[in-house]
Amino acid sequence: MAGSIDVMLRELNLESVESLPDDFDPTAVIKDHVPPVINGDKLGNGKEQVREIVLGRNVHTSCLEVTEPDDDDEVTGEREAQMASVLARYRKSLLERTKHHLGYPYNLDFDYGALSQLQHFSINNLGDPFIESNYGVHSRQFEVGVLDWFARLWELEKNEYWGYITNCGTEGNLHGILVGREVFPEGILYASSESHYSVFKAARMYRMDCEKVNTLISGEIDCEDFRAKLSLHKDKPAIINVNIGTTVKGAVDDLDLVIKTLEESGFTGRFYIHCDGALFGLMMPFVKLAPKVSFKKPIGSVSVSGHKFVGCPMPCGVQITRLEHINALSRNVEYLASRDATIMGSRNGHAPLFLWYTLNRKGYRGFQKEVQKCLRNAHYLRGRLTSAGIGAMLNELSSTVVFERPQDEEFTRKWQLACQGNIAHVVVMPNITIDKLDDFVNELIEKRAVWYKDGKRKPPCVASDIGQANCLCELHK
Amino acid sequence: MAGSIDVMLRELNLESVESLPDDFDPTAVIKDHVPPVINGDKLGNGKEQVREIVLGRNVHTSCLEVTEPDDDDEVTGEREAQMASVLARYRKSLLERTKHHLGYPYNLDFDYGALSQLQHFSINNLGDPFIESNYGVHSRQFEVGVLDWFARLWELEKNEYWGYITNCGTEGNLHGILVGREVFPEGILYASSESHYSVFKAARMYRMDCEKVNTLISGEIDCEDFRAKLSLHKDKPAIINVNIGTTVKGAVDDLDLVIKTLEESGFTGRFYIHCDGALFGLMMPFVKLAPKVSFKKPIGSVSVSGHKFVGCPMPCGVQITRLEHINALSRNVEYLASRDATIMGSRNGHAPLFLWYTLNRKGYRGFQKEVQKCLRNAHYLRGRLTSAGIGAMLNELSSTVVFERPQDEEFTRKWQLACQGNIAHVVVMPNITIDKLDDFVNELIEKRAVWYKDGKRKPPCVASDIGQANCLCELHK
């Protein structure tokens, strides 16, 4: 019996020769399982078939195939060498792409060298940040430190808040709106039409009725329309998404006016406000004229992204809410010994370390300086654009400069501008210097001279997007 | 005017002296904003107040506070030194905790040194893996390579599947069940009572009716009870969560019997199956007797975790579904130019790199060897436990060994065992060696001799958890 197992094992090419329990049947494992290639997708000459990018179709034009190692790969070292070369090329392209990046609100300027020693560990803060699990390889002590910092920023006491570090801004919005729905199961969701798409995704996922509210030209919520929409559903509580910096125009909803509108419409005690502060949630506290985001006001939750203004290798975010709401969310969870109040189960334990490291190094004062720099550079950019006859808008509390969409997709892709309809934007983050902005504007001016040289094509009118006062098209200049 | 701005700027302590646009008002930024400490939480002597861990209360016993840098920190280097010392201590504790870890299905054995060069980049695969956004710092080419590998494993053609790399097993389940609900909006969710808690969380989030189905003693779904539950809702379609390895007992639901039960109950064409393969989704294909997870059968989606059997510094997972279902999910999304089919928006671009790297190095054959090793070592552990008179269960297709819960919380925490009621488990992963298992069993035997020495306390009976045949308590041995 033992002999036959040994033979099987040799066939199975197992490295180890530890003794085996008698009841183990090695025929239970398949001898050589490499699944057949289902769909070649390659021409005979080894070149990939080029497929068009079609909405709703599966596209594989540039993917890096995972291939099965050859038997002698470990000996020859060929595979290692080939992978190293793929990674080196990839690193080079990342360097280049990082250099020419203006359109997304990501601070690409960080140095986490001191943390690279931790990449060897599988760090997982599964479940609640405040309740330890038996899994010991976690970073809760850092996570709670970061949460305390944000709770202090938004003025909520340590024993009155609950929160966690999320995977991205969307998870913050999904969580905030879910908390709102659990507090008011019959509530209607109100959000301005310029809210992030994750807000409308939440409504659909959670099967909530949703009212889209109009916006002003700045991108802020139109509280007159909000009042009208509220009056349609006076019998149901209200759950409101308030934007602290919209995605496209960087507009900040007037939180105080939203609250006033709710109270005047008779919703006192029957509303829940989630503040989506993806980008500006961390900038606003340092801007004098900004409506203050504070739990001293009747708000329910605030979320902010960690990979945006702070900067982080991977997306992450912070969600802070009132502890009393979490107790509501966690009732009825009989199947768990602990409370289950996060959207995700296993949670990235590295993100808290990155945030903790940056917050500790920069402090509130460091962020304040960076906010000043960003606002100043954004003003500089707006000034350079308008001097060159390019219509542009910059909201007072924002570092997002909105202007006409460039006519050339290649230019847009090179500078990684985010576009919507006739407009594009640059979000001035701490890593965007005056030099970089000058390079960008100079190239844009040069290109425009080509695009519009014969007078056949004309710069688009953007009055309906950013207002007549900001438009410099033929009609409005 | 320019003069006064300069004075303001000097006061604001800005480092740069770049020229400023005339319309920039530096009084718009707050001069020194450090929020007040809201709640001291410390006694006068600087020691933290010790708080009890109470369910539903905010606990801050061991957190590492983020403190505001002093003005001279950059000069003295004190802060850097202090942070380095915190991180060094943390690293030491991670090393120790990683060494004594048995209870969670995480493969802690990986070496991603070759990828540390990429930690400097903010890599974000926002949105759909198959549709490029303008943000250039992404890793979609690696992500799609990984997805192809899994689609091949589960036998779905390249142009018929859709999928993405998720943040964890929960996100896979949330996605799979959401797809099921969008395909059958009136569908009832069926899941065995030993399903992962995220399945029931999904039902609550999505406002779906949910039927809990009984399990056999092995932890598998009881298809007789499933048939009975189905007969209660013959008029509504069925959405079923099938476990490919339950969390506690590692039980594998009989997919073929589930399908047969559905068809015999008249649900042909009116059901959607999501396979939760968090751990075993990647092991099963290499085990001969296992029910095969394959899209050649009428299943809708499969998810698997990436930080479990593969091993990864942070949680991640893979979700694969049929492209036709995604088209259903994405209809009605008028607010996006692209399709919005992922749960999250911004997505970690590092996770695909880790997975791509490991899959390429190990290949299907490498995983097969590791599966063999895990199954063999799990048999070894079960054998050692039962020889020592400790009742234990090991499901045929599993590397999860279930046994009596140790009487001592300290021992449980040291070895990081996951416990539920009277039982605990060890999940034998590739990094768990025979030596480590021997250390564990020897210590357990020693401890038990102490716990049970005077005969007052007795080892618990676990017959109701793992069956009489596996129990070795006084009554059943």
mmCIF file with all atom_site columns, C-alpha atoms in Angstrom, chain A residues 12 14 18 20 23 27-28 30-32 35-36 38 56 58-60 62 64 67-68 79-80 83 90-91 101 106 110 117 119-124 130 134-136 138-139 141-142 144 148-149 152 157-158 161 167 181-182 185 197 201 204-205 207 286 288 312-314 329 331 335 339-340 342-344 350 354 356-357 360-361 363-365 368 372 376 382 416-417 434, chain B residues 14 18 20 23 27-28 30-32 35-36 38 56 58-60 62 64 66-68 79-80 83 90-91 101 106 110 117 119-124 130 134-136 138-139 141-142 144-145 148 152 157-158 161 167 181-182 185 197 201 204-207 286 288 312-314 329 335 339-340 342-344 350 354 356-357 360-361 363-365 368 372 376 382 416-417 434:
data_model
loop_
_atom_site.group_PDB
_atom_site.id
_atom_site.type_symbol
_atom_site.label_atom_id
_atom_site.label_alt_id
_atom_site.label_comp_id
_atom_site.label_asym_id
_atom_site.label_entity_id
_atom_site.label_seq_id
_atom_site.pdbx_PDB_ins_code
_atom_site.Cartn_x
_atom_site.Cartn_y
_atom_site.Cartn_z
_atom_site.occupancy
_atom_site.B_iso_or_equiv
_atom_site.pdbx_formal_charge
_atom_site.auth_seq_id
_atom_site.auth_comp_id
_atom_site.auth_asym_id
_atom_site.auth_atom_id
_atom_site.pdbx_PDB_model_num
ATOM 1   C CA . LEU A 1 12  ? 2.826   13.333 -9.517  1.00 0.00 ? 12  LEU A CA 1
ATOM 2   C CA . LEU A 1 14  ? 5.856   16.178 -5.787  1.00 0.00 ? 14  LEU A CA 1
ATOM 3   C CA . GLU A 1 18  ? 7.134   13.493 3.926   1.00 0.00 ? 18  GLU A CA 1
ATOM 4   C CA . LEU A 1 20  ? 1.644   10.269 4.323   1.00 0.00 ? 20  LEU A CA 1
ATOM 5   C CA . ASP A 1 23  ? -6.125  7.174  4.291   1.00 0.00 ? 23  ASP A CA 1
ATOM 6   C CA . THR A 1 27  ? -5.548  9.307  -7.182  1.00 0.00 ? 27  THR A CA 1
ATOM 7   C CA . ALA A 1 28  ? -7.917  11.990 -5.962  1.00 0.00 ? 28  ALA A CA 1
ATOM 8   C CA . ILE A 1 30  ? -5.729  15.094 -11.379 1.00 0.00 ? 30  ILE A CA 1
ATOM 9   C CA . LYS A 1 31  ? -2.369  14.313 -12.866 1.00 0.00 ? 31  LYS A CA 1
ATOM 10  C CA . ASP A 1 32  ? -1.927  17.044 -15.405 1.00 0.00 ? 32  ASP A CA 1
ATOM 11  C CA . PRO A 1 35  ? -7.320  23.425 -19.603 1.00 0.00 ? 35  PRO A CA 1
ATOM 12  C CA . PRO A 1 36  ? -7.564  23.493 -23.372 1.00 0.00 ? 36  PRO A CA 1
ATOM 13  C CA . ILE A 1 38  ? -11.016 27.705 -25.640 1.00 0.00 ? 38  ILE A CA 1
ATOM 14  C CA . GLY A 1 56  ? -20.713 45.957 -25.005 1.00 0.00 ? 56  GLY A CA 1
ATOM 15  C CA . ASN A 1 58  ? -15.183 42.036 -25.188 1.00 0.00 ? 58  ASN A CA 1
ATOM 16  C CA . VAL A 1 59  ? -11.939 43.596 -26.327 1.00 0.00 ? 59  VAL A CA 1
ATOM 17  C CA . HIS A 1 60  ? -8.528  41.994 -26.166 1.00 0.00 ? 60  HIS A CA 1
ATOM 18  C CA . SER A 1 62  ? -3.453  44.862 -26.028 1.00 0.00 ? 62  SER A CA 1
ATOM 19  C CA . LEU A 1 64  ? -0.587  40.570 -21.862 1.00 0.00 ? 64  LEU A CA 1
ATOM 20  C CA . THR A 1 67  ? 1.256   31.642 -20.550 1.00 0.00 ? 67  THR A CA 1
ATOM 21  C CA . GLU A 1 68  ? 1.985   28.232 -19.081 1.00 0.00 ? 68  GLU A CA 1
ATOM 22  C CA . ARG A 1 79  ? 10.717  33.108 -18.099 1.00 0.00 ? 79  ARG A CA 1
ATOM 23  C CA . GLU A 1 80  ? 12.066  35.307 -15.317 1.00 0.00 ? 80  GLU A CA 1
ATOM 24  C CA . MET A 1 83  ? 8.762   38.830 -17.273 1.00 0.00 ? 83  MET A CA 1
ATOM 25  C CA . TYR A 1 90  ? 5.581   48.746 -18.353 1.00 0.00 ? 90  TYR A CA 1
ATOM 26  C CA . ARG A 1 91  ? 7.416   50.860 -15.770 1.00 0.00 ? 91  ARG A CA 1
ATOM 27  C CA . HIS A 1 101 ? -1.427  63.742 -16.562 1.00 0.00 ? 101 HIS A CA 1
ATOM 28  C CA . TYR A 1 106 ? -5.118  62.154 -8.457  1.00 0.00 ? 106 TYR A CA 1
ATOM 29  C CA . PHE A 1 110 ? 4.193   60.645 -3.234  1.00 0.00 ? 110 PHE A CA 1
ATOM 30  C CA . GLN A 1 117 ? 9.212   46.641 3.453   1.00 0.00 ? 117 GLN A CA 1
ATOM 31  C CA . GLN A 1 119 ? 4.668   44.667 0.759   1.00 0.00 ? 119 GLN A CA 1
ATOM 32  C CA . HIS A 1 120 ? 5.713   41.159 1.800   1.00 0.00 ? 120 HIS A CA 1
ATOM 33  C CA . PHE A 1 121 ? 2.755   40.811 4.127   1.00 0.00 ? 121 PHE A CA 1
ATOM 34  C CA . SER A 1 122 ? -0.850  39.918 3.421   1.00 0.00 ? 122 SER A CA 1
ATOM 35  C CA . ILE A 1 123 ? -2.398  42.699 5.494   1.00 0.00 ? 123 ILE A CA 1
ATOM 36  C CA . ASN A 1 124 ? -6.153  42.421 5.854   1.00 0.00 ? 124 ASN A CA 1
ATOM 37  C CA . PHE A 1 130 ? -12.879 48.815 15.857  1.00 0.00 ? 130 PHE A CA 1
ATOM 38  C CA . ASN A 1 134 ? -8.474  36.554 15.195  1.00 0.00 ? 134 ASN A CA 1
ATOM 39  C CA . TYR A 1 135 ? -6.499  37.260 12.051  1.00 0.00 ? 135 TYR A CA 1
ATOM 40  C CA . GLY A 1 136 ? -3.396  38.965 13.377  1.00 0.00 ? 136 GLY A CA 1
ATOM 41  C CA . HIS A 1 138 ? -3.820  43.628 10.152  1.00 0.00 ? 138 HIS A CA 1
ATOM 42  C CA . SER A 1 139 ? -3.260  47.375 10.446  1.00 0.00 ? 139 SER A CA 1
ATOM 43  C CA . GLN A 1 141 ? -4.115  50.488 14.874  1.00 0.00 ? 141 GLN A CA 1
ATOM 44  C CA . PHE A 1 142 ? -3.133  52.671 11.895  1.00 0.00 ? 142 PHE A CA 1
ATOM 45  C CA . VAL A 1 144 ? -8.241  53.989 13.585  1.00 0.00 ? 144 VAL A CA 1
ATOM 46  C CA . ASP A 1 148 ? -9.633  59.828 14.303  1.00 0.00 ? 148 ASP A CA 1
ATOM 47  C CA . TRP A 1 149 ? -7.816  62.455 12.235  1.00 0.00 ? 149 TRP A CA 1
ATOM 48  C CA . ARG A 1 152 ? -11.500 65.622 14.175  1.00 0.00 ? 152 ARG A CA 1
ATOM 49  C CA . GLU A 1 157 ? -16.259 63.105 18.843  1.00 0.00 ? 157 GLU A CA 1
ATOM 50  C CA . LYS A 1 158 ? -14.275 59.903 19.089  1.00 0.00 ? 158 LYS A CA 1
ATOM 51  C CA . TYR A 1 161 ? -18.328 58.385 15.190  1.00 0.00 ? 161 TYR A CA 1
ATOM 52  C CA . ASN A 1 167 ? -11.587 50.973 -1.528  1.00 0.00 ? 167 ASN A CA 1
ATOM 53  C CA . ARG A 1 181 ? -31.787 54.005 3.556   1.00 0.00 ? 181 ARG A CA 1
ATOM 54  C CA . GLU A 1 182 ? -31.522 51.867 6.695   1.00 0.00 ? 182 GLU A CA 1
ATOM 55  C CA . PRO A 1 185 ? -36.314 52.718 4.683   1.00 0.00 ? 185 PRO A CA 1
ATOM 56  C CA . TYR A 1 197 ? -22.639 58.243 -11.287 1.00 0.00 ? 197 TYR A CA 1
ATOM 57  C CA . LYS A 1 201 ? -25.937 53.290 -9.261  1.00 0.00 ? 201 LYS A CA 1
ATOM 58  C CA . ARG A 1 204 ? -30.625 51.214 -8.612  1.00 0.00 ? 204 ARG A CA 1
ATOM 59  C CA . MET A 1 205 ? -28.765 48.650 -6.494  1.00 0.00 ? 205 MET A CA 1
ATOM 60  C CA . ARG A 1 207 ? -34.103 49.800 -5.187  1.00 0.00 ? 207 ARG A CA 1
ATOM 61  C CA . PHE A 1 286 ? -8.704  74.948 4.474   1.00 0.00 ? 286 PHE A CA 1
ATOM 62  C CA . LYS A 1 288 ? -12.130 80.356 4.177   1.00 0.00 ? 288 LYS A CA 1
ATOM 63  C CA . CYS A 1 312 ? -1.825  56.718 -2.786  1.00 0.00 ? 312 CYS A CA 1
ATOM 64  C CA . PRO A 1 313 ? -0.593  53.900 -5.048  1.00 0.00 ? 313 PRO A CA 1
ATOM 65  C CA . MET A 1 314 ? -4.070  52.349 -5.123  1.00 0.00 ? 314 MET A CA 1
ATOM 66  C CA . LEU A 1 329 ? -27.472 49.256 10.182  1.00 0.00 ? 329 LEU A CA 1
ATOM 67  C CA . ARG A 1 331 ? -29.404 45.161 13.811  1.00 0.00 ? 331 ARG A CA 1
ATOM 68  C CA . TYR A 1 335 ? -25.614 35.313 11.576  1.00 0.00 ? 335 TYR A CA 1
ATOM 69  C CA . ARG A 1 339 ? -21.245 43.564 13.656  1.00 0.00 ? 339 ARG A CA 1
ATOM 70  C CA . ASP A 1 340 ? -21.145 43.703 9.881   1.00 0.00 ? 340 ASP A CA 1
ATOM 71  C CA . THR A 1 342 ? -18.726 47.646 6.088   1.00 0.00 ? 342 THR A CA 1
ATOM 72  C CA . ILE A 1 343 ? -19.684 47.046 2.463   1.00 0.00 ? 343 ILE A CA 1
ATOM 73  C CA . MET A 1 344 ? -16.664 44.820 1.831   1.00 0.00 ? 344 MET A CA 1
ATOM 74  C CA . HIS A 1 350 ? -2.003  48.664 3.147   1.00 0.00 ? 350 HIS A CA 1
ATOM 75  C CA . PHE A 1 354 ? -0.197  54.890 3.226   1.00 0.00 ? 354 PHE A CA 1
ATOM 76  C CA . TRP A 1 356 ? -1.290  57.244 8.131   1.00 0.00 ? 356 TRP A CA 1
ATOM 77  C CA . TYR A 1 357 ? 2.188   57.876 6.757   1.00 0.00 ? 357 TYR A CA 1
ATOM 78  C CA . ASN A 1 360 ? 1.681   62.140 9.904   1.00 0.00 ? 360 ASN A CA 1
ATOM 79  C CA . ARG A 1 361 ? 4.279   63.677 7.638   1.00 0.00 ? 361 ARG A CA 1
ATOM 80  C CA . GLY A 1 363 ? -0.249  67.287 9.121   1.00 0.00 ? 363 GLY A CA 1
ATOM 81  C CA . TYR A 1 364 ? -3.157  69.689 8.791   1.00 0.00 ? 364 TYR A CA 1
ATOM 82  C CA . ARG A 1 365 ? -0.707  72.508 8.049   1.00 0.00 ? 365 ARG A CA 1
ATOM 83  C CA . GLN A 1 368 ? -3.259  73.625 3.961   1.00 0.00 ? 368 GLN A CA 1
ATOM 84  C CA . GLN A 1 372 ? -3.110  77.083 -1.342  1.00 0.00 ? 372 GLN A CA 1
ATOM 85  C CA . ARG A 1 376 ? -3.153  79.501 -6.898  1.00 0.00 ? 376 ARG A CA 1
ATOM 86  C CA . ARG A 1 382 ? -7.465  79.933 -15.954 1.00 0.00 ? 382 ARG A CA 1
ATOM 87  C CA . GLN A 1 416 ? -5.218  62.542 -20.076 1.00 0.00 ? 416 GLN A CA 1
ATOM 88  C CA . LEU A 1 417 ? -7.979  65.136 -19.922 1.00 0.00 ? 417 LEU A CA 1
ATOM 89  C CA . ILE A 1 434 ? 3.390   76.006 -13.177 1.00 0.00 ? 434 ILE A CA 1
ATOM 90  C CA . LEU B 1 14  ? 4.422   79.595 0.830   1.00 0.00 ? 14  LEU B CA 1
ATOM 91  C CA . GLU B 1 18  ? 5.989   82.236 -8.878  1.00 0.00 ? 18  GLU B CA 1
ATOM 92  C CA . LEU B 1 20  ? 0.420   85.268 -9.509  1.00 0.00 ? 20  LEU B CA 1
ATOM 93  C CA . ASP B 1 23  ? -7.483  88.075 -9.688  1.00 0.00 ? 23  ASP B CA 1
ATOM 94  C CA . THR B 1 27  ? -7.239  85.904 1.814   1.00 0.00 ? 27  THR B CA 1
ATOM 95  C CA . ALA B 1 28  ? -9.479  83.154 0.507   1.00 0.00 ? 28  ALA B CA 1
ATOM 96  C CA . ILE B 1 30  ? -7.366  80.120 5.976   1.00 0.00 ? 30  ILE B CA 1
ATOM 97  C CA . LYS B 1 31  ? -4.096  81.052 7.587   1.00 0.00 ? 31  LYS B CA 1
ATOM 98  C CA . ASP B 1 32  ? -3.626  78.329 10.139  1.00 0.00 ? 32  ASP B CA 1
ATOM 99  C CA . PRO B 1 35  ? -8.897  71.683 14.109  1.00 0.00 ? 35  PRO B CA 1
ATOM 100 C CA . PRO B 1 36  ? -9.270  71.614 17.885  1.00 0.00 ? 36  PRO B CA 1
ATOM 101 C CA . ILE B 1 38  ? -12.619 67.284 20.027  1.00 0.00 ? 38  ILE B CA 1
ATOM 102 C CA . GLY B 1 56  ? -21.485 48.661 19.042  1.00 0.00 ? 56  GLY B CA 1
ATOM 103 C CA . ASN B 1 58  ? -16.127 52.806 19.427  1.00 0.00 ? 58  ASN B CA 1
ATOM 104 C CA . VAL B 1 59  ? -12.873 51.352 20.658  1.00 0.00 ? 59  VAL B CA 1
ATOM 105 C CA . HIS B 1 60  ? -9.532  53.092 20.607  1.00 0.00 ? 60  HIS B CA 1
ATOM 106 C CA . SER B 1 62  ? -4.333  50.453 20.646  1.00 0.00 ? 62  SER B CA 1
ATOM 107 C CA . LEU B 1 64  ? -1.541  54.873 16.577  1.00 0.00 ? 64  LEU B CA 1
ATOM 108 C CA . VAL B 1 66  ? -1.719  60.819 13.825  1.00 0.00 ? 66  VAL B CA 1
ATOM 109 C CA . THR B 1 67  ? -0.031  63.853 15.350  1.00 0.00 ? 67  THR B CA 1
ATOM 110 C CA . GLU B 1 68  ? 0.590   67.312 13.922  1.00 0.00 ? 68  GLU B CA 1
ATOM 111 C CA . ARG B 1 79  ? 9.558   62.814 13.191  1.00 0.00 ? 79  ARG B CA 1
ATOM 112 C CA . GLU B 1 80  ? 11.095  60.686 10.449  1.00 0.00 ? 80  GLU B CA 1
ATOM 113 C CA . MET B 1 83  ? 7.880   57.014 12.303  1.00 0.00 ? 83  MET B CA 1
ATOM 114 C CA . TYR B 1 90  ? 5.092   46.979 13.282  1.00 0.00 ? 90  TYR B CA 1
ATOM 115 C CA . ARG B 1 91  ? 7.103   44.964 10.771  1.00 0.00 ? 91  ARG B CA 1
ATOM 116 C CA . HIS B 1 101 ? -1.209  31.730 11.266  1.00 0.00 ? 101 HIS B CA 1
ATOM 117 C CA . TYR B 1 106 ? -4.696  33.130 3.054   1.00 0.00 ? 106 TYR B CA 1
ATOM 118 C CA . PHE B 1 110 ? 4.711   35.048 -1.869  1.00 0.00 ? 110 PHE B CA 1
ATOM 119 C CA . GLN B 1 117 ? 9.352   49.246 -8.389  1.00 0.00 ? 117 GLN B CA 1
ATOM 120 C CA . GLN B 1 119 ? 4.639   51.040 -5.854  1.00 0.00 ? 119 GLN B CA 1
ATOM 121 C CA . HIS B 1 120 ? 5.567   54.588 -6.871  1.00 0.00 ? 120 HIS B CA 1
ATOM 122 C CA . PHE B 1 121 ? 2.670   54.797 -9.293  1.00 0.00 ? 121 PHE B CA 1
ATOM 123 C CA . SER B 1 122 ? -0.983  55.529 -8.699  1.00 0.00 ? 122 SER B CA 1
ATOM 124 C CA . ILE B 1 123 ? -2.338  52.686 -10.827 1.00 0.00 ? 123 ILE B CA 1
ATOM 125 C CA . ASN B 1 124 ? -6.089  52.792 -11.316 1.00 0.00 ? 124 ASN B CA 1
ATOM 126 C CA . PHE B 1 130 ? -12.188 46.123 -21.524 1.00 0.00 ? 130 PHE B CA 1
ATOM 127 C CA . ASN B 1 134 ? -8.359  58.596 -20.734 1.00 0.00 ? 134 ASN B CA 1
ATOM 128 C CA . TYR B 1 135 ? -6.450  57.951 -17.515 1.00 0.00 ? 135 TYR B CA 1
ATOM 129 C CA . GLY B 1 136 ? -3.223  56.386 -18.738 1.00 0.00 ? 136 GLY B CA 1
ATOM 130 C CA . HIS B 1 138 ? -3.567  51.695 -15.524 1.00 0.00 ? 138 HIS B CA 1
ATOM 131 C CA . SER B 1 139 ? -2.840  47.975 -15.803 1.00 0.00 ? 139 SER B CA 1
ATOM 132 C CA . GLN B 1 141 ? -3.409  44.835 -20.250 1.00 0.00 ? 141 GLN B CA 1
ATOM 133 C CA . PHE B 1 142 ? -2.432  42.681 -17.249 1.00 0.00 ? 142 PHE B CA 1
ATOM 134 C CA . VAL B 1 144 ? -7.421  41.148 -19.105 1.00 0.00 ? 144 VAL B CA 1
ATOM 135 C CA . GLY B 1 145 ? -4.583  38.600 -19.297 1.00 0.00 ? 145 GLY B CA 1
ATOM 136 C CA . ASP B 1 148 ? -8.535  35.259 -19.843 1.00 0.00 ? 148 ASP B CA 1
ATOM 137 C CA . ARG B 1 152 ? -10.161 29.376 -19.764 1.00 0.00 ? 152 ARG B CA 1
ATOM 138 C CA . GLU B 1 157 ? -14.844 31.682 -24.596 1.00 0.00 ? 157 GLU B CA 1
ATOM 139 C CA . LYS B 1 158 ? -12.996 34.973 -24.785 1.00 0.00 ? 158 LYS B CA 1
ATOM 140 C CA . TYR B 1 161 ? -17.240 36.304 -21.028 1.00 0.00 ? 161 TYR B CA 1
ATOM 141 C CA . ASN B 1 167 ? -11.405 44.018 -4.108  1.00 0.00 ? 167 ASN B CA 1
ATOM 142 C CA . ARG B 1 181 ? -31.263 40.104 -9.855  1.00 0.00 ? 181 ARG B CA 1
ATOM 143 C CA . GLU B 1 182 ? -30.998 42.235 -12.995 1.00 0.00 ? 182 GLU B CA 1
ATOM 144 C CA . PRO B 1 185 ? -35.806 41.187 -11.150 1.00 0.00 ? 185 PRO B CA 1
ATOM 145 C CA . TYR B 1 197 ? -22.454 36.275 5.282   1.00 0.00 ? 197 TYR B CA 1
ATOM 146 C CA . LYS B 1 201 ? -25.885 41.072 3.136   1.00 0.00 ? 201 LYS B CA 1
ATOM 147 C CA . ARG B 1 204 ? -30.635 42.942 2.330   1.00 0.00 ? 204 ARG B CA 1
ATOM 148 C CA . MET B 1 205 ? -28.821 45.578 0.266   1.00 0.00 ? 205 MET B CA 1
ATOM 149 C CA . TYR B 1 206 ? -30.669 44.638 -2.894  1.00 0.00 ? 206 TYR B CA 1
ATOM 150 C CA . ARG B 1 207 ? -34.060 44.193 -1.215  1.00 0.00 ? 207 ARG B CA 1
ATOM 151 C CA . PHE B 1 286 ? -7.316  20.186 -9.946  1.00 0.00 ? 286 PHE B CA 1
ATOM 152 C CA . LYS B 1 288 ? -10.532 14.643 -9.764  1.00 0.00 ? 288 LYS B CA 1
ATOM 153 C CA . CYS B 1 312 ? -1.445  38.700 -2.526  1.00 0.00 ? 312 CYS B CA 1
ATOM 154 C CA . PRO B 1 313 ? -0.413  41.568 -0.218  1.00 0.00 ? 313 PRO B CA 1
ATOM 155 C CA . MET B 1 314 ? -3.948  42.971 -0.267  1.00 0.00 ? 314 MET B CA 1
ATOM 156 C CA . LEU B 1 329 ? -26.911 45.031 -16.365 1.00 0.00 ? 329 LEU B CA 1
ATOM 157 C CA . TYR B 1 335 ? -25.588 59.001 -17.708 1.00 0.00 ? 335 TYR B CA 1
ATOM 158 C CA . ARG B 1 339 ? -20.839 50.997 -19.625 1.00 0.00 ? 339 ARG B CA 1
ATOM 159 C CA . ASP B 1 340 ? -20.859 50.860 -15.855 1.00 0.00 ? 340 ASP B CA 1
ATOM 160 C CA . THR B 1 342 ? -18.407 47.030 -11.974 1.00 0.00 ? 342 THR B CA 1
ATOM 161 C CA . ILE B 1 343 ? -19.503 47.595 -8.382  1.00 0.00 ? 343 ILE B CA 1
ATOM 162 C CA . MET B 1 344 ? -16.613 49.936 -7.642  1.00 0.00 ? 344 MET B CA 1
ATOM 163 C CA . HIS B 1 350 ? -1.765  46.743 -8.472  1.00 0.00 ? 350 HIS B CA 1
ATOM 164 C CA . PHE B 1 354 ? 0.297   40.608 -8.477  1.00 0.00 ? 354 PHE B CA 1
ATOM 165 C CA . TRP B 1 356 ? -0.532  38.203 -13.398 1.00 0.00 ? 356 TRP B CA 1
ATOM 166 C CA . TYR B 1 357 ? 2.925   37.729 -11.926 1.00 0.00 ? 357 TYR B CA 1
ATOM 167 C CA . ASN B 1 360 ? 2.713   33.432 -15.075 1.00 0.00 ? 360 ASN B CA 1
ATOM 168 C CA . ARG B 1 361 ? 5.296   32.014 -12.715 1.00 0.00 ? 361 ARG B CA 1
ATOM 169 C CA . GLY B 1 363 ? 0.979   28.219 -14.329 1.00 0.00 ? 363 GLY B CA 1
ATOM 170 C CA . TYR B 1 364 ? -1.829  25.684 -14.107 1.00 0.00 ? 364 TYR B CA 1
ATOM 171 C CA . ARG B 1 365 ? 0.706   22.980 -13.261 1.00 0.00 ? 365 ARG B CA 1
ATOM 172 C CA . GLN B 1 368 ? -1.944  21.749 -9.257  1.00 0.00 ? 368 GLN B CA 1
ATOM 173 C CA . GLN B 1 372 ? -1.822  18.325 -3.945  1.00 0.00 ? 372 GLN B CA 1
ATOM 174 C CA . ARG B 1 376 ? -1.941  15.925 1.632   1.00 0.00 ? 376 ARG B CA 1
ATOM 175 C CA . ARG B 1 382 ? -6.552  15.336 10.525  1.00 0.00 ? 382 ARG B CA 1
ATOM 176 C CA . GLN B 1 416 ? -5.191  32.790 14.627  1.00 0.00 ? 416 GLN B CA 1
ATOM 177 C CA . LEU B 1 417 ? -7.829  30.076 14.395  1.00 0.00 ? 417 LEU B CA 1
ATOM 178 C CA . ILE B 1 434 ? 4.217   19.706 8.112   1.00 0.00 ? 434 ILE B CA 1
#
